[in-house]
XYZ file of N, CA, C and O in Angstrom:
672
model
N 0.846 -1.185 0.016
C 0.004 0.011 0.004
C 0.886 1.209 0.022
O 1.783 1.371 0.813
N 0.640 2.153 -0.966
C 1.406 3.378 -1.018
C 0.805 4.441 -0.100
O -0.396 4.604 -0.013
N 1.704 5.161 0.607
C 1.280 6.240 1.471
C 0.650 7.368 0.683
O -0.369 7.911 1.048
N 1.284 7.737 -0.430
C 0.842 8.814 -1.263
C 0.765 8.314 -2.709
O 1.704 8.562 -3.497
N -0.281 7.626 -3.104
C -0.345 7.032 -4.417
C -0.235 8.037 -5.551
O 0.193 7.670 -6.663
N -0.598 9.278 -5.328
C -0.488 10.332 -6.357
C 0.958 10.639 -6.705
O 1.215 11.290 -7.731
N 1.935 10.152 -5.929
C 3.340 10.354 -6.285
C 3.827 9.321 -7.309
O 4.865 9.521 -7.965
N 3.071 8.217 -7.463
C 3.469 7.161 -8.395
C 3.167 7.583 -9.839
O 2.300 8.428 -10.100
N 3.919 7.075 -10.744
C 3.668 7.325 -12.166
C 4.333 8.631 -12.606
O 5.005 9.309 -11.836
N 4.069 8.960 -13.864
C 4.679 10.193 -14.442
C 4.159 11.440 -13.763
O 3.041 11.498 -13.339
N 5.004 12.457 -13.733
C 4.581 13.745 -13.150
C 3.703 14.508 -14.105
O 3.951 14.484 -15.319
N 2.673 15.194 -13.586
C 1.848 16.032 -14.456
C 2.729 17.179 -14.966
O 3.788 17.460 -14.451
N 2.307 17.805 -16.031
C 3.078 18.874 -16.651
C 2.398 20.265 -16.587
O 2.963 21.247 -17.032
N 1.213 20.286 -16.028
C 0.433 21.525 -16.003
C 1.081 22.550 -15.050
O 1.501 22.250 -13.938
N 1.099 23.806 -15.509
C 1.634 24.906 -14.719
C 0.519 25.597 -13.907
O -0.608 25.664 -14.338
N 0.917 26.108 -12.778
C -0.024 26.939 -11.953
C -0.176 28.305 -12.666
O 0.762 28.778 -13.326
N -1.301 28.988 -12.454
C -1.411 30.335 -12.971
C -0.464 31.241 -12.098
O -0.097 30.877 -11.005
N -0.062 32.335 -12.637
C 0.967 33.200 -12.065
C 0.621 33.633 -10.626
O 1.469 33.585 -9.757
N -0.593 34.009 -10.386
C -0.993 34.436 -9.029
C -0.836 33.356 -8.007
O -0.319 33.567 -6.917
N -1.244 32.138 -8.341
C -1.144 31.017 -7.391
C 0.316 30.652 -7.194
O 0.731 30.309 -6.065
N 1.140 30.689 -8.267
C 2.529 30.379 -8.140
C 3.220 31.381 -7.254
O 4.009 31.071 -6.345
N 2.957 32.660 -7.466
C 3.575 33.729 -6.673
C 3.162 33.578 -5.211
O 3.980 33.778 -4.313
N 1.918 33.256 -4.927
C 1.476 33.056 -3.564
C 2.248 31.919 -2.896
O 2.661 32.037 -1.753
N 2.459 30.828 -3.604
C 3.192 29.686 -3.042
C 4.668 30.035 -2.806
O 5.272 29.682 -1.769
N 5.288 30.750 -3.717
C 6.667 31.172 -3.569
C 6.800 32.105 -2.345
O 7.682 31.929 -1.512
N 5.901 33.100 -2.253
C 5.984 34.023 -1.169
C 5.681 33.342 0.180
O 6.289 33.678 1.215
N 4.831 32.334 0.172
C 4.579 31.579 1.396
C 5.840 30.875 1.842
O 6.187 30.857 3.020
N 6.566 30.264 0.910
C 7.805 29.575 1.244
C 8.849 30.584 1.782
O 9.433 30.343 2.820
N 9.017 31.735 1.104
C 9.971 32.725 1.551
C 9.630 33.263 2.949
O 10.499 33.534 3.749
N 8.308 33.384 3.224
C 7.862 33.897 4.525
C 7.958 32.873 5.640
O 8.042 33.249 6.808
N 7.947 31.636 5.315
C 7.926 30.562 6.370
C 9.302 30.014 6.708
O 9.412 29.202 7.622
N 10.310 30.500 6.027
C 11.696 30.026 6.296
C 12.546 31.263 6.636
O 12.144 32.363 6.340
N 13.743 30.990 7.142
C 14.630 32.141 7.389
C 16.108 31.865 7.058
O 16.995 32.630 7.299
N 16.355 30.634 6.503
C 17.710 30.275 6.118
C 17.695 29.946 4.649
O 16.727 29.342 4.135
N 18.778 30.289 4.009
C 18.957 29.956 2.542
C 20.435 29.631 2.356
O 21.264 29.799 3.234
N 20.748 29.125 1.173
C 22.118 28.904 0.819
C 22.355 29.805 -0.427
O 21.625 29.739 -1.450
N 23.335 30.693 -0.299
C 23.739 31.585 -1.342
C 24.901 31.020 -2.086
O 25.967 30.728 -1.454
N 24.799 30.794 -3.389
C 25.858 30.300 -4.206
C 26.502 31.411 -5.031
O 25.756 32.115 -5.737
N 27.784 31.578 -4.877
C 28.545 32.568 -5.617
C 29.691 31.873 -6.332
O 30.006 30.708 -6.038
N 30.309 32.617 -7.236
C 31.480 32.096 -7.943
C 32.534 33.162 -7.904
O 32.295 34.337 -8.155
N 33.755 32.747 -7.648
C 34.873 33.706 -7.617
C 36.127 32.999 -8.099
O 36.107 31.912 -8.647
N 37.257 33.649 -7.906
C 38.564 33.132 -8.372
C 38.886 31.745 -7.811
O 39.573 30.941 -8.488
N 38.411 31.393 -6.630
C 38.655 30.079 -6.062
C 37.600 29.046 -6.487
O 37.657 27.906 -6.007
N 36.634 29.469 -7.298
C 35.595 28.564 -7.753
C 34.265 28.828 -7.046
O 34.069 29.871 -6.415
N 33.323 27.840 -7.080
C 32.006 28.051 -6.488
C 32.073 28.018 -4.961
O 32.936 27.372 -4.368
N 31.122 28.752 -4.365
C 31.072 28.799 -2.896
C 29.550 28.842 -2.538
O 28.813 29.676 -3.054
N 29.088 27.932 -1.713
C 27.731 27.873 -1.241
C 27.722 28.154 0.261
O 28.359 27.402 0.993
N 27.038 29.212 0.671
C 27.094 29.689 2.038
C 25.708 29.734 2.659
O 24.825 30.467 2.133
N 25.469 29.073 3.781
C 24.206 29.223 4.466
C 24.139 30.615 5.113
O 25.124 31.032 5.783
N 23.028 31.314 4.929
C 22.832 32.592 5.582
C 21.410 32.766 6.059
O 20.503 32.146 5.498
N 21.185 33.585 7.066
C 19.835 33.938 7.478
C 19.386 35.072 6.539
O 20.161 35.943 6.245
N 18.131 34.975 6.122
C 17.645 36.004 5.163
C 16.326 36.552 5.626
O 15.613 36.009 6.464
N 15.962 37.649 4.997
C 14.657 38.241 5.059
C 14.260 38.515 3.619
O 15.122 38.493 2.716
N 12.989 38.724 3.366
C 12.592 39.016 1.990
C 11.559 40.123 1.917
O 10.905 40.452 2.917
N 11.527 40.791 0.817
C 10.518 41.823 0.509
C 10.055 41.459 -0.894
O 10.822 41.596 -1.867
N 8.862 40.966 -0.982
C 8.338 40.410 -2.228
C 9.328 39.336 -2.765
O 9.610 38.384 -1.999
N 9.858 39.492 -3.955
C 10.743 38.536 -4.497
C 12.220 38.927 -4.408
O 13.057 38.404 -5.155
N 12.485 39.820 -3.512
C 13.904 40.197 -3.197
C 14.292 39.500 -1.871
O 13.574 39.600 -0.867
N 15.406 38.857 -1.883
C 15.979 38.242 -0.690
C 17.140 39.119 -0.228
O 17.946 39.563 -1.054
N 17.263 39.284 1.087
C 18.284 40.150 1.588
C 18.998 39.510 2.790
O 18.345 38.734 3.541
N 20.238 39.810 2.873
C 21.030 39.305 4.010
C 22.170 40.281 4.234
O 22.478 41.148 3.396
N 22.824 40.179 5.388
C 24.005 41.010 5.693
C 25.214 40.076 5.683
O 25.110 38.857 5.791
N 26.399 40.696 5.529
C 27.631 39.955 5.529
C 28.777 40.881 5.866
O 28.665 42.106 5.591
N 29.789 40.353 6.404
C 31.005 41.137 6.637
C 31.622 41.471 5.293
O 31.658 40.584 4.425
N 32.024 42.671 5.122
C 32.569 43.149 3.831
C 33.765 42.293 3.368
O 33.997 42.152 2.162
N 34.448 41.667 4.291
C 35.673 40.901 3.955
C 35.404 39.442 3.792
O 36.322 38.655 3.519
N 34.123 38.997 3.826
C 33.848 37.590 3.698
C 34.096 37.041 2.293
O 34.039 37.804 1.315
N 34.310 35.739 2.167
C 34.529 35.137 0.836
C 33.344 35.413 -0.090
O 33.549 35.673 -1.288
N 32.099 35.315 0.383
C 30.961 35.536 -0.515
C 30.977 36.994 -1.031
O 30.585 37.227 -2.163
N 31.364 37.942 -0.146
C 31.351 39.323 -0.608
C 32.481 39.571 -1.645
O 32.305 40.292 -2.605
N 33.584 38.910 -1.439
C 34.692 39.008 -2.458
C 34.201 38.425 -3.796
O 34.464 39.004 -4.871
N 33.495 37.267 -3.740
C 32.977 36.640 -4.911
C 31.911 37.568 -5.638
O 31.968 37.696 -6.835
N 31.048 38.169 -4.848
C 30.028 39.029 -5.420
C 30.656 40.252 -6.085
O 30.196 40.711 -7.143
N 31.764 40.721 -5.521
C 32.455 41.882 -6.139
C 33.028 41.488 -7.545
O 33.039 42.306 -8.458
N 33.378 40.209 -7.687
C 33.932 39.744 -8.941
C 32.837 39.393 -9.935
O 32.899 39.724 -11.120
N 31.758 38.764 -9.423
C 30.672 38.332 -10.282
C 29.377 38.393 -9.434
O 29.151 37.535 -8.575
N 28.506 39.378 -9.677
C 27.319 39.535 -8.846
C 26.191 38.532 -9.118
O 25.199 38.529 -8.420
N 26.355 37.686 -10.144
C 25.320 36.679 -10.350
C 25.339 35.637 -9.260
O 26.374 35.107 -8.940
N 24.142 35.372 -8.684
C 24.062 34.417 -7.598
C 22.857 33.524 -7.770
O 21.909 33.869 -8.517
N 22.884 32.424 -7.125
C 21.733 31.495 -7.000
C 21.511 31.322 -5.542
O 22.436 31.175 -4.744
N 20.218 31.361 -5.165
C 19.855 31.224 -3.751
C 18.906 30.050 -3.627
O 17.876 29.991 -4.374
N 19.176 29.118 -2.712
C 18.306 27.975 -2.459
C 17.617 28.129 -1.133
O 18.240 28.379 -0.106
N 16.267 28.066 -1.191
C 15.461 28.102 0.040
C 14.637 26.806 0.072
O 14.093 26.431 -0.967
N 14.579 26.152 1.195
C 13.815 24.908 1.232
C 13.199 24.751 2.602
O 13.639 25.232 3.607
N 12.063 24.044 2.596
C 11.359 23.675 3.824
C 11.880 22.361 4.291
O 12.367 21.505 3.485
N 11.904 22.072 5.581
C 12.382 20.765 6.076
C 11.660 19.632 5.400
O 10.460 19.681 5.181
N 12.425 18.625 5.036
C 11.904 17.498 4.279
C 11.643 16.318 5.186
O 12.511 15.876 5.907
N 10.468 15.791 5.096
C 10.102 14.543 5.832
C 10.092 13.400 4.859
O 10.492 12.315 5.152
N 9.591 13.622 3.661
C 9.531 12.617 2.609
C 9.280 13.280 1.319
O 9.169 14.523 1.183
N 9.166 12.511 0.238
C 8.968 13.015 -1.094
C 7.736 13.944 -1.162
O 7.786 15.015 -1.804
N 6.693 13.593 -0.480
C 5.442 14.412 -0.542
C 5.635 15.797 0.065
O 4.995 16.725 -0.347
N 6.552 15.956 0.997
C 6.795 17.262 1.634
C 7.915 18.073 0.976
O 8.196 19.169 1.432
N 8.468 17.569 -0.102
C 9.569 18.247 -0.794
C 9.075 19.605 -1.295
O 8.145 19.672 -2.099
N 9.688 20.687 -0.818
C 9.285 22.041 -1.183
C 10.449 22.963 -1.102
O 11.116 23.000 -0.075
N 10.732 23.663 -2.166
C 11.859 24.632 -2.158
C 11.845 25.493 -3.383
O 11.005 25.340 -4.275
N 12.782 26.405 -3.402
C 12.930 27.347 -4.549
C 14.339 27.660 -4.791
O 15.195 27.742 -3.842
N 14.693 27.818 -6.072
C 15.992 28.330 -6.446
C 15.732 29.672 -7.105
O 14.948 29.781 -8.040
N 16.351 30.721 -6.556
C 16.210 32.049 -7.053
C 17.477 32.421 -7.785
O 18.570 32.146 -7.310
N 17.354 33.092 -8.898
C 18.503 33.509 -9.695
C 18.430 34.996 -9.894
O 17.380 35.557 -10.228
N 19.540 35.704 -9.631
C 19.578 37.168 -9.792
C 20.948 37.688 -9.618
O 21.932 36.966 -9.549
N 20.996 39.012 -9.511
C 22.275 39.692 -9.292
C 22.241 40.301 -7.906
O 21.303 41.008 -7.550
N 23.339 40.107 -7.200
C 23.453 40.686 -5.830
C 23.853 42.110 -5.931
O 24.778 42.451 -6.696
N 23.168 42.944 -5.177
C 23.545 44.364 -5.065
C 23.918 44.609 -3.632
O 23.205 44.229 -2.711
N 25.027 45.259 -3.411
C 25.517 45.605 -2.081
C 25.168 47.031 -1.783
O 25.595 47.930 -2.475
N 24.263 47.168 -0.774
C 23.780 48.504 -0.407
C 24.281 48.923 0.953
O 24.192 48.147 1.883
N 24.810 50.106 1.055
C 25.267 50.679 2.291
C 24.204 51.606 2.840
O 23.348 52.073 2.053
N 24.151 51.882 4.135
C 23.131 52.744 4.693
C 22.995 54.102 3.966
O 21.916 54.668 3.886
N 24.084 54.629 3.439
C 24.013 55.906 2.733
C 23.445 55.852 1.365
O 23.157 56.843 0.709
N 23.276 54.649 0.781
C 22.723 54.432 -0.554
C 21.213 54.693 -0.538
O 20.521 54.235 0.378
N 20.702 55.430 -1.552
C 19.286 55.713 -1.589
C 18.376 54.495 -1.546
O 17.379 54.511 -0.839
N 18.753 53.433 -2.229
C 17.923 52.204 -2.259
C 17.853 51.499 -0.940
O 16.922 50.710 -0.706
N 18.837 51.662 -0.092
C 18.934 51.001 1.208
C 17.649 51.207 1.963
O 17.085 50.239 2.572
N 17.136 52.436 2.022
C 15.928 52.769 2.777
C 14.682 52.009 2.315
O 13.752 51.766 3.101
N 14.639 51.595 1.077
C 13.424 50.913 0.582
C 13.407 49.425 0.969
O 12.354 48.798 0.994
N 14.551 48.855 1.331
C 14.645 47.450 1.754
C 14.793 47.312 3.270
O 14.305 46.353 3.862
N 15.459 48.237 3.892
C 15.851 48.122 5.310
C 14.712 47.856 6.259
O 14.857 47.034 7.165
N 13.508 48.454 6.086
C 12.450 48.162 7.055
C 12.034 46.708 7.091
O 11.486 46.271 8.136
N 12.244 45.932 6.031
C 11.852 44.512 6.028
C 12.977 43.634 6.688
O 12.744 42.485 6.895
N 14.071 44.202 6.987
C 15.188 43.445 7.607
C 15.075 43.604 9.112
O 15.290 44.670 9.696
N 14.766 42.502 9.800
C 14.486 42.556 11.219
C 15.811 42.298 12.009
O 16.018 41.205 12.504
N 16.597 43.301 12.145
C 17.912 43.206 12.742
C 17.808 43.223 14.296
O 18.760 42.799 14.977
N 16.692 43.674 14.822
C 16.563 43.843 16.294
C 16.736 42.568 17.065
O 17.407 42.557 18.093
N 16.210 41.433 16.561
C 16.309 40.162 17.293
C 17.776 39.755 17.325
O 18.240 39.195 18.357
N 18.543 39.971 16.304
C 19.937 39.680 16.301
C 20.684 40.518 17.330
O 21.539 40.005 18.071
N 20.328 41.778 17.444
C 20.954 42.638 18.445
C 20.643 42.189 19.858
O 21.489 42.201 20.721
N 19.411 41.773 20.103
C 19.033 41.282 21.436
C 19.857 40.061 21.803
O 20.435 39.921 22.879
N 19.943 39.149 20.817
C 20.688 37.895 21.056
C 22.164 38.143 21.314
O 22.789 37.414 22.101
N 22.693 39.180 20.731
C 24.149 39.464 20.868
C 24.436 40.533 21.889
O 25.539 40.985 22.026
N 23.404 41.000 22.566
C 23.609 42.015 23.626
C 23.969 43.426 23.067
O 24.622 44.185 23.795
N 23.509 43.712 21.911
C 23.811 45.039 21.332
C 22.634 45.956 21.539
O 21.473 45.543 21.636
N 22.891 47.256 21.568
C 21.834 48.232 21.767
C 20.792 48.261 20.619
O 21.201 48.199 19.469
N 19.547 48.431 20.979
C 18.484 48.434 19.948
C 18.315 49.805 19.269
O 17.551 49.968 18.328
N 19.053 50.783 19.768
C 18.920 52.125 19.104
C 20.048 52.344 18.104
O 20.157 53.434 17.588
N 20.825 51.331 17.816
C 21.918 51.445 16.895
C 21.855 50.341 15.846
O 22.372 49.249 16.096
N 21.214 50.601 14.694
C 21.171 49.526 13.672
C 22.539 49.245 13.087
O 23.477 50.058 13.158
N 22.692 48.054 12.517
C 24.000 47.719 11.924
C 24.358 48.688 10.807
O 23.437 49.211 10.130
N 25.603 48.933 10.633
C 26.045 49.919 9.629
C 26.692 49.227 8.427
O 27.189 49.911 7.525
N 26.774 47.920 8.445
C 27.451 47.183 7.364
C 26.590 47.063 6.111
O 25.450 47.593 6.020
N 27.103 46.342 5.134
C 26.384 46.169 3.887
C 25.160 45.325 4.003
O 25.082 44.365 4.813
N 24.125 45.656 3.231
C 22.891 44.928 3.039
C 22.968 44.374 1.606
O 23.082 45.153 0.663
N 22.912 43.065 1.462
C 22.976 42.473 0.130
C 21.545 42.134 -0.275
O 20.824 41.445 0.431
N 21.162 42.641 -1.459
C 19.808 42.448 -1.963
C 19.897 41.710 -3.320
O 20.666 42.099 -4.191
N 19.117 40.635 -3.411
C 19.048 39.904 -4.674
C 17.586 39.914 -5.135
O 16.721 39.272 -4.499
N 17.282 40.714 -6.136
C 15.945 40.713 -6.729
C 15.908 39.511 -7.717
O 16.706 39.495 -8.634
N 15.019 38.570 -7.467
C 14.982 37.425 -8.307
C 14.563 37.800 -9.733
O 13.552 38.478 -9.940
N 15.343 37.331 -10.705
C 14.992 37.478 -12.142
C 14.125 36.278 -12.556
O 13.222 36.408 -13.370
N 14.488 35.142 -11.980
C 13.696 33.925 -12.262
C 13.784 33.011 -11.058
O 14.703 33.115 -10.257
N 12.760 32.179 -10.909
C 12.657 31.260 -9.775
C 12.194 29.935 -10.279
O 11.207 29.870 -11.077
N 12.829 28.864 -9.825
C 12.349 27.492 -10.023
C 11.815 27.028 -8.721
O 12.548 26.954 -7.748
N 10.496 26.790 -8.696
C 9.827 26.412 -7.468
C 9.459 24.955 -7.546
O 8.914 24.509 -8.553
N 9.748 24.168 -6.512
C 9.422 22.747 -6.497
C 8.568 22.463 -5.280
O 8.879 22.846 -4.161
N 7.449 21.773 -5.566
C 6.574 21.345 -4.466
C 5.871 20.045 -5.003
O 4.976 20.132 -5.860
N 6.232 18.946 -4.438
C 5.677 17.654 -4.933
C 4.240 17.489 -4.536
O 3.499 16.738 -5.188
N 3.715 18.211 -3.541
C 2.349 18.121 -3.163
C 1.430 18.611 -4.302
O 0.258 18.224 -4.430
N 1.977 19.463 -5.201
C 1.208 19.962 -6.343
C 0.705 18.819 -7.237
O -0.326 18.929 -7.906
N 1.488 17.754 -7.244
C 1.060 16.599 -8.124
C -0.326 16.083 -7.729
O -1.065 15.552 -8.554
N -0.621 16.193 -6.451
C -1.921 15.714 -5.954
C -3.085 16.371 -6.668
O -4.131 15.785 -6.847
N -2.871 17.624 -7.077
C -3.941 18.381 -7.789
C -3.698 18.457 -9.259
O -4.328 19.262 -9.959
N -2.794 17.621 -9.800
C -2.571 17.542 -11.226
C -1.644 18.594 -11.799
O -1.621 18.848 -13.011
N -0.832 19.183 -10.950
C 0.121 20.231 -11.408
C 1.554 19.656 -11.363
O 1.866 18.775 -10.532
N 2.409 20.162 -12.242
C 3.797 19.743 -12.270
C 4.450 20.118 -10.958
O 4.210 21.179 -10.368
N 5.313 19.241 -10.430
C 5.984 19.561 -9.130
C 7.012 20.652 -9.308
O 7.391 21.255 -8.300
N 7.455 20.912 -10.497
C 8.407 21.968 -10.745
C 7.736 23.077 -11.570
O 7.233 22.798 -12.650
N 7.756 24.282 -11.008
C 7.101 25.407 -11.655
C 8.145 26.485 -11.877
O 9.080 26.630 -11.136
N 7.926 27.323 -12.910
C 8.889 28.346 -13.324
C 8.263 29.717 -13.324
O 7.191 29.967 -13.872
N 8.979 30.666 -12.669
C 8.535 32.044 -12.562
C 9.655 32.912 -13.093
O 10.842 32.660 -12.903
N 9.238 33.993 -13.819
C 10.271 35.001 -14.191
C 9.663 36.356 -14.059
O 8.416 36.546 -14.139
N 10.534 37.330 -13.841
C 10.108 38.722 -13.610
C 9.430 39.280 -14.863
O 9.721 39.000 -15.950
């Protein structure tokens, strides 16, 4: 007896309409807080786990300016970001690969103010014993997704392809 018989056989190929796909992607981004950022630099590929926040389809994180991922971004701003929900089995497989260009914004940059309110730095300061009246002054890295590959095997249950494609 199969636990999830709808997983057997060939995968459906039907795509979700854009609104439903965007809702599912935003739900995933809102329900997780860790991602893996993949960069490429002179030493080759680098995949780094980071805590992130998002604003619509933009993923943001902070990093020390001297970190390997920041050195790689300076050489090649193209990045891939993997976000996934904890996996229990094939039926619960859910994640997204976001592709875009990383932009490094400093507090004095005009665009910084449009993203910064969505970055919840206060909890990090509490955890580290830092004052709540002094926000971090380091770089904010923003990746606006140009395209997203979204995977959710539960979609098969309703006759949709488990892999869906979104582009800006």
